[in-house]
PDB file of C-alpha atoms in Angstrom:
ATOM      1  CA  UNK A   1      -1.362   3.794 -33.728  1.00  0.00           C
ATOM      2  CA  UNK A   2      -1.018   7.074 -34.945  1.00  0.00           C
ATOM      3  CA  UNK A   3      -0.509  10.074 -32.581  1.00  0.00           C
ATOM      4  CA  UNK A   4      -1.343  13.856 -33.041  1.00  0.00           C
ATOM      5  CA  UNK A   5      -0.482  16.727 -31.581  1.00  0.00           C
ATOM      6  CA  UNK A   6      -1.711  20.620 -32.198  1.00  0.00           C
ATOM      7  CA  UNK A   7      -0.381  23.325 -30.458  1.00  0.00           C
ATOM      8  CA  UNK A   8      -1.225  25.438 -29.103  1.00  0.00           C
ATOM      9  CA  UNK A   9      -4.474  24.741 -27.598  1.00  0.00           C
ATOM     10  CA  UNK A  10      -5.713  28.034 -27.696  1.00  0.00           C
ATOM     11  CA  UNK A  11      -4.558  31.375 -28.458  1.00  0.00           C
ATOM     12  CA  UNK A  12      -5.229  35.083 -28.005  1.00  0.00           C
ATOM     13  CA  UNK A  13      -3.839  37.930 -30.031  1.00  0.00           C
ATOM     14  CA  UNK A  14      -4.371  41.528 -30.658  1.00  0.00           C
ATOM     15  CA  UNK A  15      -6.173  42.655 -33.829  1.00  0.00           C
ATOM     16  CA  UNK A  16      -3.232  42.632 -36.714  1.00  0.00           C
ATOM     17  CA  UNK A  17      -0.868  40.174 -34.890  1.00  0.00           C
ATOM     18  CA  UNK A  18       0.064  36.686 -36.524  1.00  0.00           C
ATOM     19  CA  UNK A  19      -0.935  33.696 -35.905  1.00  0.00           C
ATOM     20  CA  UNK A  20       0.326  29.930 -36.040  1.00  0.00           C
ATOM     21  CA  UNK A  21      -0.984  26.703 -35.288  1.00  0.00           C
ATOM     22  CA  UNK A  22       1.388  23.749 -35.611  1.00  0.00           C
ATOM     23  CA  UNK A  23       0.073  19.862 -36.271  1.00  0.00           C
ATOM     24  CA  UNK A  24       2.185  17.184 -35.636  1.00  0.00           C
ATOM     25  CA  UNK A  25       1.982  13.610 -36.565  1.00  0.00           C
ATOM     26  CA  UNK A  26       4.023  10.107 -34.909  1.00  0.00           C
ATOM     27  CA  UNK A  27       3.921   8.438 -38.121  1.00  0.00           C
ATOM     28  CA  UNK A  28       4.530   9.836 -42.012  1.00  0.00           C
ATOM     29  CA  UNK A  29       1.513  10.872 -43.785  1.00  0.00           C
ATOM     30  CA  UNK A  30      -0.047  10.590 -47.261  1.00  0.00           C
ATOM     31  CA  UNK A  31      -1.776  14.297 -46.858  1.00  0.00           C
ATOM     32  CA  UNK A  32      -3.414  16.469 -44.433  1.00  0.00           C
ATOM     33  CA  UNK A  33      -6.636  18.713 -44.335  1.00  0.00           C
ATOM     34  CA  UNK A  34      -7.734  21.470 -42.554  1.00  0.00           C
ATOM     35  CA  UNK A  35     -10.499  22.759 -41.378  1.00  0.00           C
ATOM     36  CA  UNK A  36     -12.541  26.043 -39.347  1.00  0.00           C
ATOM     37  CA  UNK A  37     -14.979  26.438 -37.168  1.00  0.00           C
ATOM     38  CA  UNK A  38     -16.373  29.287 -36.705  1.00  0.00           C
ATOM     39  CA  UNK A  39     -18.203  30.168 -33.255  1.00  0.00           C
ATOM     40  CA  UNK A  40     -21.629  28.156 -33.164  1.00  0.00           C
ATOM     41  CA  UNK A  41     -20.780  26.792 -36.615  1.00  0.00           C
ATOM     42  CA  UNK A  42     -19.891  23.502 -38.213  1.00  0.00           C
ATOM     43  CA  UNK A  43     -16.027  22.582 -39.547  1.00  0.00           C
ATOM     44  CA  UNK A  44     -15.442  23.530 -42.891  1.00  0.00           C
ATOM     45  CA  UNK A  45     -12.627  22.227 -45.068  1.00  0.00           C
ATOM     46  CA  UNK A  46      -9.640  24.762 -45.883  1.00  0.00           C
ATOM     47  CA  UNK A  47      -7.319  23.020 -47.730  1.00  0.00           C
ATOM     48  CA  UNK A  48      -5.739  19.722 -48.582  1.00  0.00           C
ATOM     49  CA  UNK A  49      -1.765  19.510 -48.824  1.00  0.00           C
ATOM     50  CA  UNK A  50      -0.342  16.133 -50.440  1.00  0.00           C
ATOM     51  CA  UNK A  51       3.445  16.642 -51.557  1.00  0.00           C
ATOM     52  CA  UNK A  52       6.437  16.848 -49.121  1.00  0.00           C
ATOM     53  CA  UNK A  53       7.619  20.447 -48.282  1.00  0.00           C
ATOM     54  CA  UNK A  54       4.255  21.688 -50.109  1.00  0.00           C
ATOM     55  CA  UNK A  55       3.462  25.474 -49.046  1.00  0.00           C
ATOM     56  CA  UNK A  56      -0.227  27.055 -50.280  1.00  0.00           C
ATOM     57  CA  UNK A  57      -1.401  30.461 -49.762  1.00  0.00           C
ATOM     58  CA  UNK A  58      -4.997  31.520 -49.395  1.00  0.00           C
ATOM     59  CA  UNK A  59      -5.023  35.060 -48.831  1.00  0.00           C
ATOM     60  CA  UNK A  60      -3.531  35.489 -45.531  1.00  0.00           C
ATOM     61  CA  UNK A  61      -3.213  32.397 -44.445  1.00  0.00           C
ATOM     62  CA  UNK A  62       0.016  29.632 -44.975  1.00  0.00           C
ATOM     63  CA  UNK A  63      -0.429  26.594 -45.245  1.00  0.00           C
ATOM     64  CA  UNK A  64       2.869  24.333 -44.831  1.00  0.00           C
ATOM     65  CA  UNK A  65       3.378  20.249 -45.016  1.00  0.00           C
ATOM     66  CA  UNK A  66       6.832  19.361 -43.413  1.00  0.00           C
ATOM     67  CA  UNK A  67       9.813  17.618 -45.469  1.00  0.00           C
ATOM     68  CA  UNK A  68       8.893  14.411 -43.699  1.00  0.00           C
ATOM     69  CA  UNK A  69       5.276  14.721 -43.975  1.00  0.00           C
ATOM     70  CA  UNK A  70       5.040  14.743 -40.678  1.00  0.00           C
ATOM     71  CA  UNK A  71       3.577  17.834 -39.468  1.00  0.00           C
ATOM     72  CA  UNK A  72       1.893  20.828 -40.843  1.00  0.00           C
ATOM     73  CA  UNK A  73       1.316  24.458 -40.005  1.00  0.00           C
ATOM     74  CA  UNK A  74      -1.042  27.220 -40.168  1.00  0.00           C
ATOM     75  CA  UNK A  75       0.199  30.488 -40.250  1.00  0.00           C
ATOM     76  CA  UNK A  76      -2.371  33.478 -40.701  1.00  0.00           C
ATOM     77  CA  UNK A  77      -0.802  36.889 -41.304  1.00  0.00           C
ATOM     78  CA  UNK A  78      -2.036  40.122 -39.439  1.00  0.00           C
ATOM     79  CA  UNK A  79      -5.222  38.311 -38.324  1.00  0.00           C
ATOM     80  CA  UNK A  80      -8.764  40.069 -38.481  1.00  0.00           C
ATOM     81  CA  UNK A  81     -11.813  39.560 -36.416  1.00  0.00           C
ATOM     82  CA  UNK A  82     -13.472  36.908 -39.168  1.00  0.00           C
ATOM     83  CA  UNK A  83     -10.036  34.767 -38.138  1.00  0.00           C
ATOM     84  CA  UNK A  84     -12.117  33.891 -35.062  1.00  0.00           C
ATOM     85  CA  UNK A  85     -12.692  29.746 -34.641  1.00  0.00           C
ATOM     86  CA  UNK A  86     -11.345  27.007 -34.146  1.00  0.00           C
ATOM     87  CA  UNK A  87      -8.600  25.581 -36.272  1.00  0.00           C
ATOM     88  CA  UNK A  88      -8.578  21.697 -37.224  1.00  0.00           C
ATOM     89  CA  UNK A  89      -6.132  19.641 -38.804  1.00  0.00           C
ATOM     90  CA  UNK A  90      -7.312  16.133 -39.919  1.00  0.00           C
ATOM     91  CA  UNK A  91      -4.091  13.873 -40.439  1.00  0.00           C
ATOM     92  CA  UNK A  92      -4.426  11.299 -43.501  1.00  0.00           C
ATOM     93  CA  UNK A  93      -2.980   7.729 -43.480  1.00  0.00           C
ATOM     94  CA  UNK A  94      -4.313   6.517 -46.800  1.00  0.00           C
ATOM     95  CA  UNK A  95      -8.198   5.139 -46.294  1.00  0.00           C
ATOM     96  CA  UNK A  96      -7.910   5.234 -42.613  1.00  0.00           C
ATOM     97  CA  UNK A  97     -10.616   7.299 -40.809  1.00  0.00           C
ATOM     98  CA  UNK A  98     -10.317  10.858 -40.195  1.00  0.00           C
ATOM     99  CA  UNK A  99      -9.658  11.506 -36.830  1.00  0.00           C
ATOM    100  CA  UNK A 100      -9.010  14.993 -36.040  1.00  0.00           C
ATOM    101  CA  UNK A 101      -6.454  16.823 -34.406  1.00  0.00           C
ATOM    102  CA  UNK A 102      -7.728  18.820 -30.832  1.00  0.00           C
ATOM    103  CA  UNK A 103      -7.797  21.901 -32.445  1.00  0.00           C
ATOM    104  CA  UNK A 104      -6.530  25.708 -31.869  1.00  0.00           C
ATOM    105  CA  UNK A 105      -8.911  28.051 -30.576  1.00  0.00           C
ATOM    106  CA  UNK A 106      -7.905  31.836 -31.851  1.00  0.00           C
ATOM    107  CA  UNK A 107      -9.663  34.076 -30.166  1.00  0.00           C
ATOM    108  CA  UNK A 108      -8.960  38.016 -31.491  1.00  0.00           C
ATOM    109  CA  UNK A 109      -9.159  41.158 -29.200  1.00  0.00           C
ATOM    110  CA  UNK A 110     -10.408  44.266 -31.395  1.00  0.00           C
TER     111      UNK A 110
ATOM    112  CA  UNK B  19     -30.272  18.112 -51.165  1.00  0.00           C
ATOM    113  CA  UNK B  20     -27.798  20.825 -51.052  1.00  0.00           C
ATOM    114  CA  UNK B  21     -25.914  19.819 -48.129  1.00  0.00           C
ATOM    115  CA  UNK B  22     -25.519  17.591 -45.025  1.00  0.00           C
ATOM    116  CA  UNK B  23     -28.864  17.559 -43.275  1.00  0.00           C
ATOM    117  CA  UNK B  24     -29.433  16.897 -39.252  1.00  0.00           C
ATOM    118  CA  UNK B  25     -32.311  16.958 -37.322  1.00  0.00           C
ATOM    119  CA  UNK B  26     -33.112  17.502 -35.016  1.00  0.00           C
ATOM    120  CA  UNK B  27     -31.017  20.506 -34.572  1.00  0.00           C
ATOM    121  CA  UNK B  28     -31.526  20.844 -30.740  1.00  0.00           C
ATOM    122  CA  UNK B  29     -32.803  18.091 -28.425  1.00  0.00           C
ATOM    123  CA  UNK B  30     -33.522  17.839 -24.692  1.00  0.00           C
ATOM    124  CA  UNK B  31     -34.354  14.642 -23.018  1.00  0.00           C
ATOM    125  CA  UNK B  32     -34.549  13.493 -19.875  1.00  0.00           C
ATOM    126  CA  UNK B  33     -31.463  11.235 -17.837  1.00  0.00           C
ATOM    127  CA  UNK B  34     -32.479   7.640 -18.857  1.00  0.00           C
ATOM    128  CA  UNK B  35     -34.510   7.528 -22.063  1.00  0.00           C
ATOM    129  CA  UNK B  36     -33.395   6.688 -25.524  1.00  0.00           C
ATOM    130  CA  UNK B  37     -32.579   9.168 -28.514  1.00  0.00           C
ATOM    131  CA  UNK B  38     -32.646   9.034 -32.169  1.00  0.00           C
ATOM    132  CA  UNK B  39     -30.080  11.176 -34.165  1.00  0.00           C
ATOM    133  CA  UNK B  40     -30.559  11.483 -38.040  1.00  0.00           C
ATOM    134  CA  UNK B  41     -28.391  12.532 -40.551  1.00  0.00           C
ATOM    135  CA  UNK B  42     -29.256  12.891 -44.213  1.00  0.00           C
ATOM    136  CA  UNK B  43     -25.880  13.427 -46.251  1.00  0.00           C
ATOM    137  CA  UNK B  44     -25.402  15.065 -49.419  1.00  0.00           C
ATOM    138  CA  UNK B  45     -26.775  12.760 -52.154  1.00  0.00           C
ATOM    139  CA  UNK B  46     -24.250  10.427 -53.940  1.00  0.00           C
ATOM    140  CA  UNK B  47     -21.998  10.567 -51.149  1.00  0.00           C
ATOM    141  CA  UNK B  48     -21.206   7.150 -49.947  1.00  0.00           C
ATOM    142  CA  UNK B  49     -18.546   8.007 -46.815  1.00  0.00           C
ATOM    143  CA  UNK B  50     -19.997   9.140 -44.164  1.00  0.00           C
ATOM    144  CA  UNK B  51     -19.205   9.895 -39.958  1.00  0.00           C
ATOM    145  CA  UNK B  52     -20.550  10.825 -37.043  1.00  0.00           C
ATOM    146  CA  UNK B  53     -18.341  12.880 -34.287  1.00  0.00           C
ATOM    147  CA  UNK B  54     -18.907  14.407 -30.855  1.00  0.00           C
ATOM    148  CA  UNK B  55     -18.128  17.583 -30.366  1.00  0.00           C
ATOM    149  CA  UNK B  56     -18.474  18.875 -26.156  1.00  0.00           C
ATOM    150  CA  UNK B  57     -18.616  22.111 -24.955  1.00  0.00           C
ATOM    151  CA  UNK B  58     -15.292  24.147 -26.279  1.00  0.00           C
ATOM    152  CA  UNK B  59     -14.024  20.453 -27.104  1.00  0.00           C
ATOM    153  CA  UNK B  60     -12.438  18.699 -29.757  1.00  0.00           C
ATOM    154  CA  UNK B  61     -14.228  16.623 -32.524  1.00  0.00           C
ATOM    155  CA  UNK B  62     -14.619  12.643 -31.265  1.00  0.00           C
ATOM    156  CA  UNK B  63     -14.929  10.537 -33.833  1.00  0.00           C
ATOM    157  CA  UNK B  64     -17.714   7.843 -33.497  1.00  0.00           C
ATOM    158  CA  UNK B  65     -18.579   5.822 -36.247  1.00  0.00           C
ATOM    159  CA  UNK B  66     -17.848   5.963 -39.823  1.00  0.00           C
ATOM    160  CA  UNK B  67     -19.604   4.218 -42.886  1.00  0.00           C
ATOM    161  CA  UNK B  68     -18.307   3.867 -45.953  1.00  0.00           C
ATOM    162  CA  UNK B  69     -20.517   2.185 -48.623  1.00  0.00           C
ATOM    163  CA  UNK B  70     -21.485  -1.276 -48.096  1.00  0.00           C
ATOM    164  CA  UNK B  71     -18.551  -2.279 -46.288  1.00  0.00           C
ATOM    165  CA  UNK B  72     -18.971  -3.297 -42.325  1.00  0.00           C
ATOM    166  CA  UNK B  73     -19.146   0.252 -40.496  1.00  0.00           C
ATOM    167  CA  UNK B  74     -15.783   1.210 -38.498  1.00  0.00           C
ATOM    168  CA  UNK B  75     -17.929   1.529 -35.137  1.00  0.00           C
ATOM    169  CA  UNK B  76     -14.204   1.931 -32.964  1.00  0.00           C
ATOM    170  CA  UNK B  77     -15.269   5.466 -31.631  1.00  0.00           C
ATOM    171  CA  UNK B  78     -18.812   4.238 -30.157  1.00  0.00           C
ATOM    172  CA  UNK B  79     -17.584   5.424 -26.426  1.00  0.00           C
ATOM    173  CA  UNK B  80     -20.353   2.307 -24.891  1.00  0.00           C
ATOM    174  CA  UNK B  81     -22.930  -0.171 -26.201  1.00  0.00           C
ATOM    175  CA  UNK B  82     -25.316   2.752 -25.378  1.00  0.00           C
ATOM    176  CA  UNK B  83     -24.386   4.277 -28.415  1.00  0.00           C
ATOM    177  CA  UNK B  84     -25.217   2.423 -32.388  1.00  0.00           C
ATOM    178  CA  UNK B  85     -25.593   4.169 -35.473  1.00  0.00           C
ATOM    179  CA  UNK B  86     -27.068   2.045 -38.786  1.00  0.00           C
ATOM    180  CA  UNK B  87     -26.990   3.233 -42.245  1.00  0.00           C
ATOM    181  CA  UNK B  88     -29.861   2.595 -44.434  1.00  0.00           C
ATOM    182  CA  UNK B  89     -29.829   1.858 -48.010  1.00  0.00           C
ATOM    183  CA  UNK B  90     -26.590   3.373 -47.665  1.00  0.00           C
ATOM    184  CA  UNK B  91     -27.897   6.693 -47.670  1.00  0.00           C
ATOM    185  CA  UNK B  92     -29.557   8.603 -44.443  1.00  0.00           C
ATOM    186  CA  UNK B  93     -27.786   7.178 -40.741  1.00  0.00           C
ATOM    187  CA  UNK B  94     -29.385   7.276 -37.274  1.00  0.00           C
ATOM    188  CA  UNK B  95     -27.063   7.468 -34.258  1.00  0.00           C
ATOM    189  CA  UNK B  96     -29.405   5.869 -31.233  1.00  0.00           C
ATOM    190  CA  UNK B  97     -28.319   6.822 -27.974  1.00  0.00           C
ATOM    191  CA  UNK B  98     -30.052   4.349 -25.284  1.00  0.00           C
ATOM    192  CA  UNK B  99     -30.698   4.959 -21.681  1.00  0.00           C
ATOM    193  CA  UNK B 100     -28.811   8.747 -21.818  1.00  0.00           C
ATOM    194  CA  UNK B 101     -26.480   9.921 -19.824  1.00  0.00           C
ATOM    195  CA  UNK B 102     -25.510  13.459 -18.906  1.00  0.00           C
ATOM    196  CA  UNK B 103     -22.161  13.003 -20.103  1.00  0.00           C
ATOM    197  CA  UNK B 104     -24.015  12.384 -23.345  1.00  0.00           C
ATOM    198  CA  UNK B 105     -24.735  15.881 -24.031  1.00  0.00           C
ATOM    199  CA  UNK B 106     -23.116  17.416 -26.437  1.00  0.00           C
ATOM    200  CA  UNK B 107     -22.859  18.526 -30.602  1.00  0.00           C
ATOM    201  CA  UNK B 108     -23.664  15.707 -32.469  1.00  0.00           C
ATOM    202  CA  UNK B 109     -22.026  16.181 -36.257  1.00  0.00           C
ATOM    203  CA  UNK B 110     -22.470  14.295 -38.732  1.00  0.00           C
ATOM    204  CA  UNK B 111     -19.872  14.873 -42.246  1.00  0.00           C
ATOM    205  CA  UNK B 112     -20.387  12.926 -45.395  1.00  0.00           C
ATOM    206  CA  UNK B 113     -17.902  12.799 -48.299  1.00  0.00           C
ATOM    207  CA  UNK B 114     -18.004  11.156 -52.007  1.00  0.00           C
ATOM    208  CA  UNK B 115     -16.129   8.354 -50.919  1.00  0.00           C
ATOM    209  CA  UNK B 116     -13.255   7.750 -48.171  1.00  0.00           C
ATOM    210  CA  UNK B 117     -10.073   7.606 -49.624  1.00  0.00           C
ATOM    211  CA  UNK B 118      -8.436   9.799 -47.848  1.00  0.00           C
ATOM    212  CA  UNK B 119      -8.445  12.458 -50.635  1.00  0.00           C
ATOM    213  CA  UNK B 120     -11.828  13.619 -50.386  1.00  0.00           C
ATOM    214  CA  UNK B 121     -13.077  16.916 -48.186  1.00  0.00           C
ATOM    215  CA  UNK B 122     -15.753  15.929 -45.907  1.00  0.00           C
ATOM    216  CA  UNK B 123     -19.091  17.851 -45.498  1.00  0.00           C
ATOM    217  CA  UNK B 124     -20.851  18.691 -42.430  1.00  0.00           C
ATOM    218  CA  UNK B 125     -23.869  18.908 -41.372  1.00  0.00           C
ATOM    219  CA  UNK B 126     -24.954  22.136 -38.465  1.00  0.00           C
ATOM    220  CA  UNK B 127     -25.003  19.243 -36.314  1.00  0.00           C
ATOM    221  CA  UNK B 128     -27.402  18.369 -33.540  1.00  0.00           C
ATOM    222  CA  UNK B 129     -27.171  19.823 -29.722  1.00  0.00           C
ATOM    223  CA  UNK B 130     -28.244  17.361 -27.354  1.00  0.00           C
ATOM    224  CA  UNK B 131     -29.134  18.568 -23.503  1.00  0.00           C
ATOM    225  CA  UNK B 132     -29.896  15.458 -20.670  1.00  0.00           C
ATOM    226  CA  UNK B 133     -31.217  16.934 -17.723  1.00  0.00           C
TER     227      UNK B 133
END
């Protein structure tokens, strides 16, 4: 069955630093999601990548499918206190369920 | 309604008795999951229910745990004889369909405590 990885499993950085968490997949997928969760919140979706190689921007943060649709990355640029949460990705193989990654807790020192 | 309602949204109950979850999902949507979410933990998927088809119940970690679906519209996850390894954030998401193209929903989820 499918296997998936994301790394880091948490993650602590200064005010302004960057920030990237990396999902990676055994078996090719159709697309991937991602989702946050805040602190006491519920996940919310982010985005949805579908094409090989596909790279979408919102704001500061980078969203990246890999060539072999494989893996995926998050990368947020000079992160800011609301960055706080937890970061999900939710690997797609057609109808299959959505299981989700572990996630990447980014925690942000002021 | 407006979104994906759960109640209740904090429940304490004693080692041994039985719990009812509910989840009302946002109306029209005919996907929809539970998960488990512990303490600082991942999300564990549970159950999922997509329309009329047979319910994928692979996640259910013991016969403990069932969920049903009525009418295909509000679900009840029914924990029996509970555990304290059973507490945790009870989440339920709900989505137009399952196709693997759709965003899922959630709800605030439910906190259950057994002493």
């Amino acid at each position: 069955g499918q296997q998936v990885m994301q790394i880091p499993q948490y993650q602590h950085v200064q005010e302004g630093e960057d920030f990237t968490t990396y999902c990676n997949s055994s078996t090719t997928l159709s697309n991937i999601q991602w989702y946050k969760q805040r602190p006491g919140g519920h996940p919310v979706f982010l985005i949805q990548l579908v094409k090989s190689g596909e790279v979408k921007k919102q704001k500061r943060l980078t969203f990246q499918f890999g060539e072999a649709k494989k893996n995926s990355s998050l990368h947020i640029t000079a992160t800011q206190t609301t960055d706080v949460g937890t970061y999900f990705c939710a690997p797609i193989q057609g109808a299959q369920k959505l299981v989700f990654g572990q996630g990447t807790r980014l925690t942000i020192n002021p | 309604g407006a979104g994906v309602s759960q109640s209740p949204s904090n429940k304490v109950t004693e080692k041994g008795k039985d719990v009812e979850l509910r989840c009302d999902p946002i109306s029209g949507h005919t996907a929809l999951y539970w998960y488990r979410q512990s303490l600082g933990q991942g999300l564990e998927f549970l159950i999922y229910f997509q329309g009329n088809s047979a319910p994928d119940k692979s996640g259910l970690p013991s016969d403990r745990f069932s969920a049903e679906r009525t009418g295909g519209s509000v679900s009840t996850l029914t924990i029996q004889r509970t555990q304290q390894e059973d507490s945790a954030v009870y989440l339920c998401a709900s989505s137009l369909a399952w196709t693997g193209w759709e965003k899922l929903f959630f709800g605030s989820g439910t906190q259950l405590s057994v002493l």
